[in-house]
Amino acid sequence: QKAQARLSDTEDFRLAFSKKIIEAKIHNQQVLIKRYLRSASMTKNIEIMVNNIVACEKEIKGCESIQQVMGYEGSAARVYFSMLSKLINKQEFKFDGRNKRPPKDNVNAMLSFAYSLLAGMCGAALEAVGLDPYVGFFHTDRPGRMSLALDLMEEFRGIMADRFVLTLINKRIMKPEYFTKKENGAVIMTDQGRKAFLSAWQSKKQEMIKHPYLDEKIEWGMAPYVQSMLLARYLRGDLDEYPPF
C-alpha cells in the first residue's frame, strides 16, 4: 500500500498505467463487436466504425497526458456503444446509446447494474491481495470512490459486463416485465428482474476461461482476483510490467 500510494502521486507511472488499461479496454471492446458481427453482413459503414475503434486503440500509445487518454477512450466509447445498439435488435430492448444517473431504458439499467456488481468484485479482489481500492491511478481519488477498483474493471467492462447483458437479451433471460419506469424517467429492475439477473450473474462467474497471461483455466469470477494479484506483484517490483486482461 505504501508503494501504491507513492505511485498514485507519480505522473509518469499514472500515465503509463492508464495507457495500458485503456488500450486493453478498447481492444476488448473491438473483440466483442467483431465476435458478434461474424454472423452479420459487414457493410462498409460498419467496417469504418470498427476501424475507428482500432484507430483509437493505436493512438493511446502516443498519448502524453491522462487527459489525452480519456479523450481517445471517450471517442472509442461513442463508436462502440453506437455499434452495440446495432447488435440489439429486439424492440422491447431498444438501445440508443449509453445513459446513466439515471438509466433511461432497460439495457442501460442492466449495464449499470452489471457495472456496479463488477466494481464490487474488483474492490473485494484488491482488498484481498492487500491493495487499497480507494487509491487509483487512472481514476482520480474522491471521497468514497473506489478509484483503483474502477481502474481494474476497465479491462472487464466489455468482455464481462457488456457481453453478459447481450447474452441476457439474446437468450431471453430478462423480460420486458422485469423493468419499471419511475416518474423521473429512470428505469429500474423489479425484484423478480434482479433475482433473474443475479442468478445468471452467479452462473456467469462459474464459467471456465483460460487466463491469457497465466495460460491456466480459471473461473470468470476469479479473473478480477488474478488481475489484482498481478497488479500487487507489479507494484512490489516482482513483475517488470502489469499484464492487463
Coordinates of C-alpha atoms in Angstrom, one line a residue, residues 32-33 35-40 83-95 106-107 110 158 161-176 178-179 197 200 204:
L32 CA -16.6 -8.2 -28.6
I33 CA -18.0 -6.2 -31.6
R35 CA -17.3 -11.6 -32.4
Y36 CA -21.0 -10.5 -32.7
L37 CA -20.5 -9.2 -36.3
R38 CA -19.3 -12.6 -37.6
S39 CA -22.8 -13.7 -38.3
A40 CA -23.8 -10.2 -39.6
M83 CA -22.4 -0.3 -32.7
L84 CA -23.7 -2.1 -29.6
S85 CA -27.1 -0.6 -30.4
K86 CA -27.0 -2.3 -33.8
L87 CA -26.4 -5.7 -32.1
I88 CA -29.6 -5.3 -30.0
N89 CA -32.5 -5.6 -32.4
K90 CA -35.3 -6.7 -30.1
Q91 CA -37.9 -3.9 -29.9
E92 CA -38.5 -4.4 -26.1
F93 CA -34.8 -3.8 -25.5
K94 CA -34.3 -0.7 -27.7
F95 CA -30.9 0.8 -27.0
N106 CA -34.0 -1.5 -20.0
V107 CA -30.5 -2.1 -21.5
M110 CA -28.8 -3.7 -16.9
G158 CA -16.8 -5.1 -22.5
A161 CA -20.4 -6.9 -18.2
D162 CA -21.5 -5.8 -21.7
R163 CA -21.2 -9.3 -23.2
F164 CA -23.2 -10.7 -20.2
V165 CA -26.1 -8.2 -20.9
L166 CA -26.1 -9.1 -24.6
T167 CA -26.5 -12.7 -23.6
L168 CA -29.4 -12.0 -21.2
I169 CA -31.2 -10.3 -24.1
N170 CA -30.4 -12.8 -26.8
K171 CA -31.3 -15.8 -24.6
R172 CA -34.5 -14.0 -23.4
I173 CA -33.4 -14.5 -19.8
M174 CA -34.5 -10.9 -19.0
K175 CA -38.1 -10.0 -20.0
P176 CA -39.7 -6.6 -20.5
Y178 CA -38.8 -7.2 -15.3
F179 CA -38.5 -3.4 -15.6
F197 CA -30.2 -11.1 -13.2
A200 CA -27.5 -15.5 -14.3
K204 CA -21.5 -16.5 -15.4

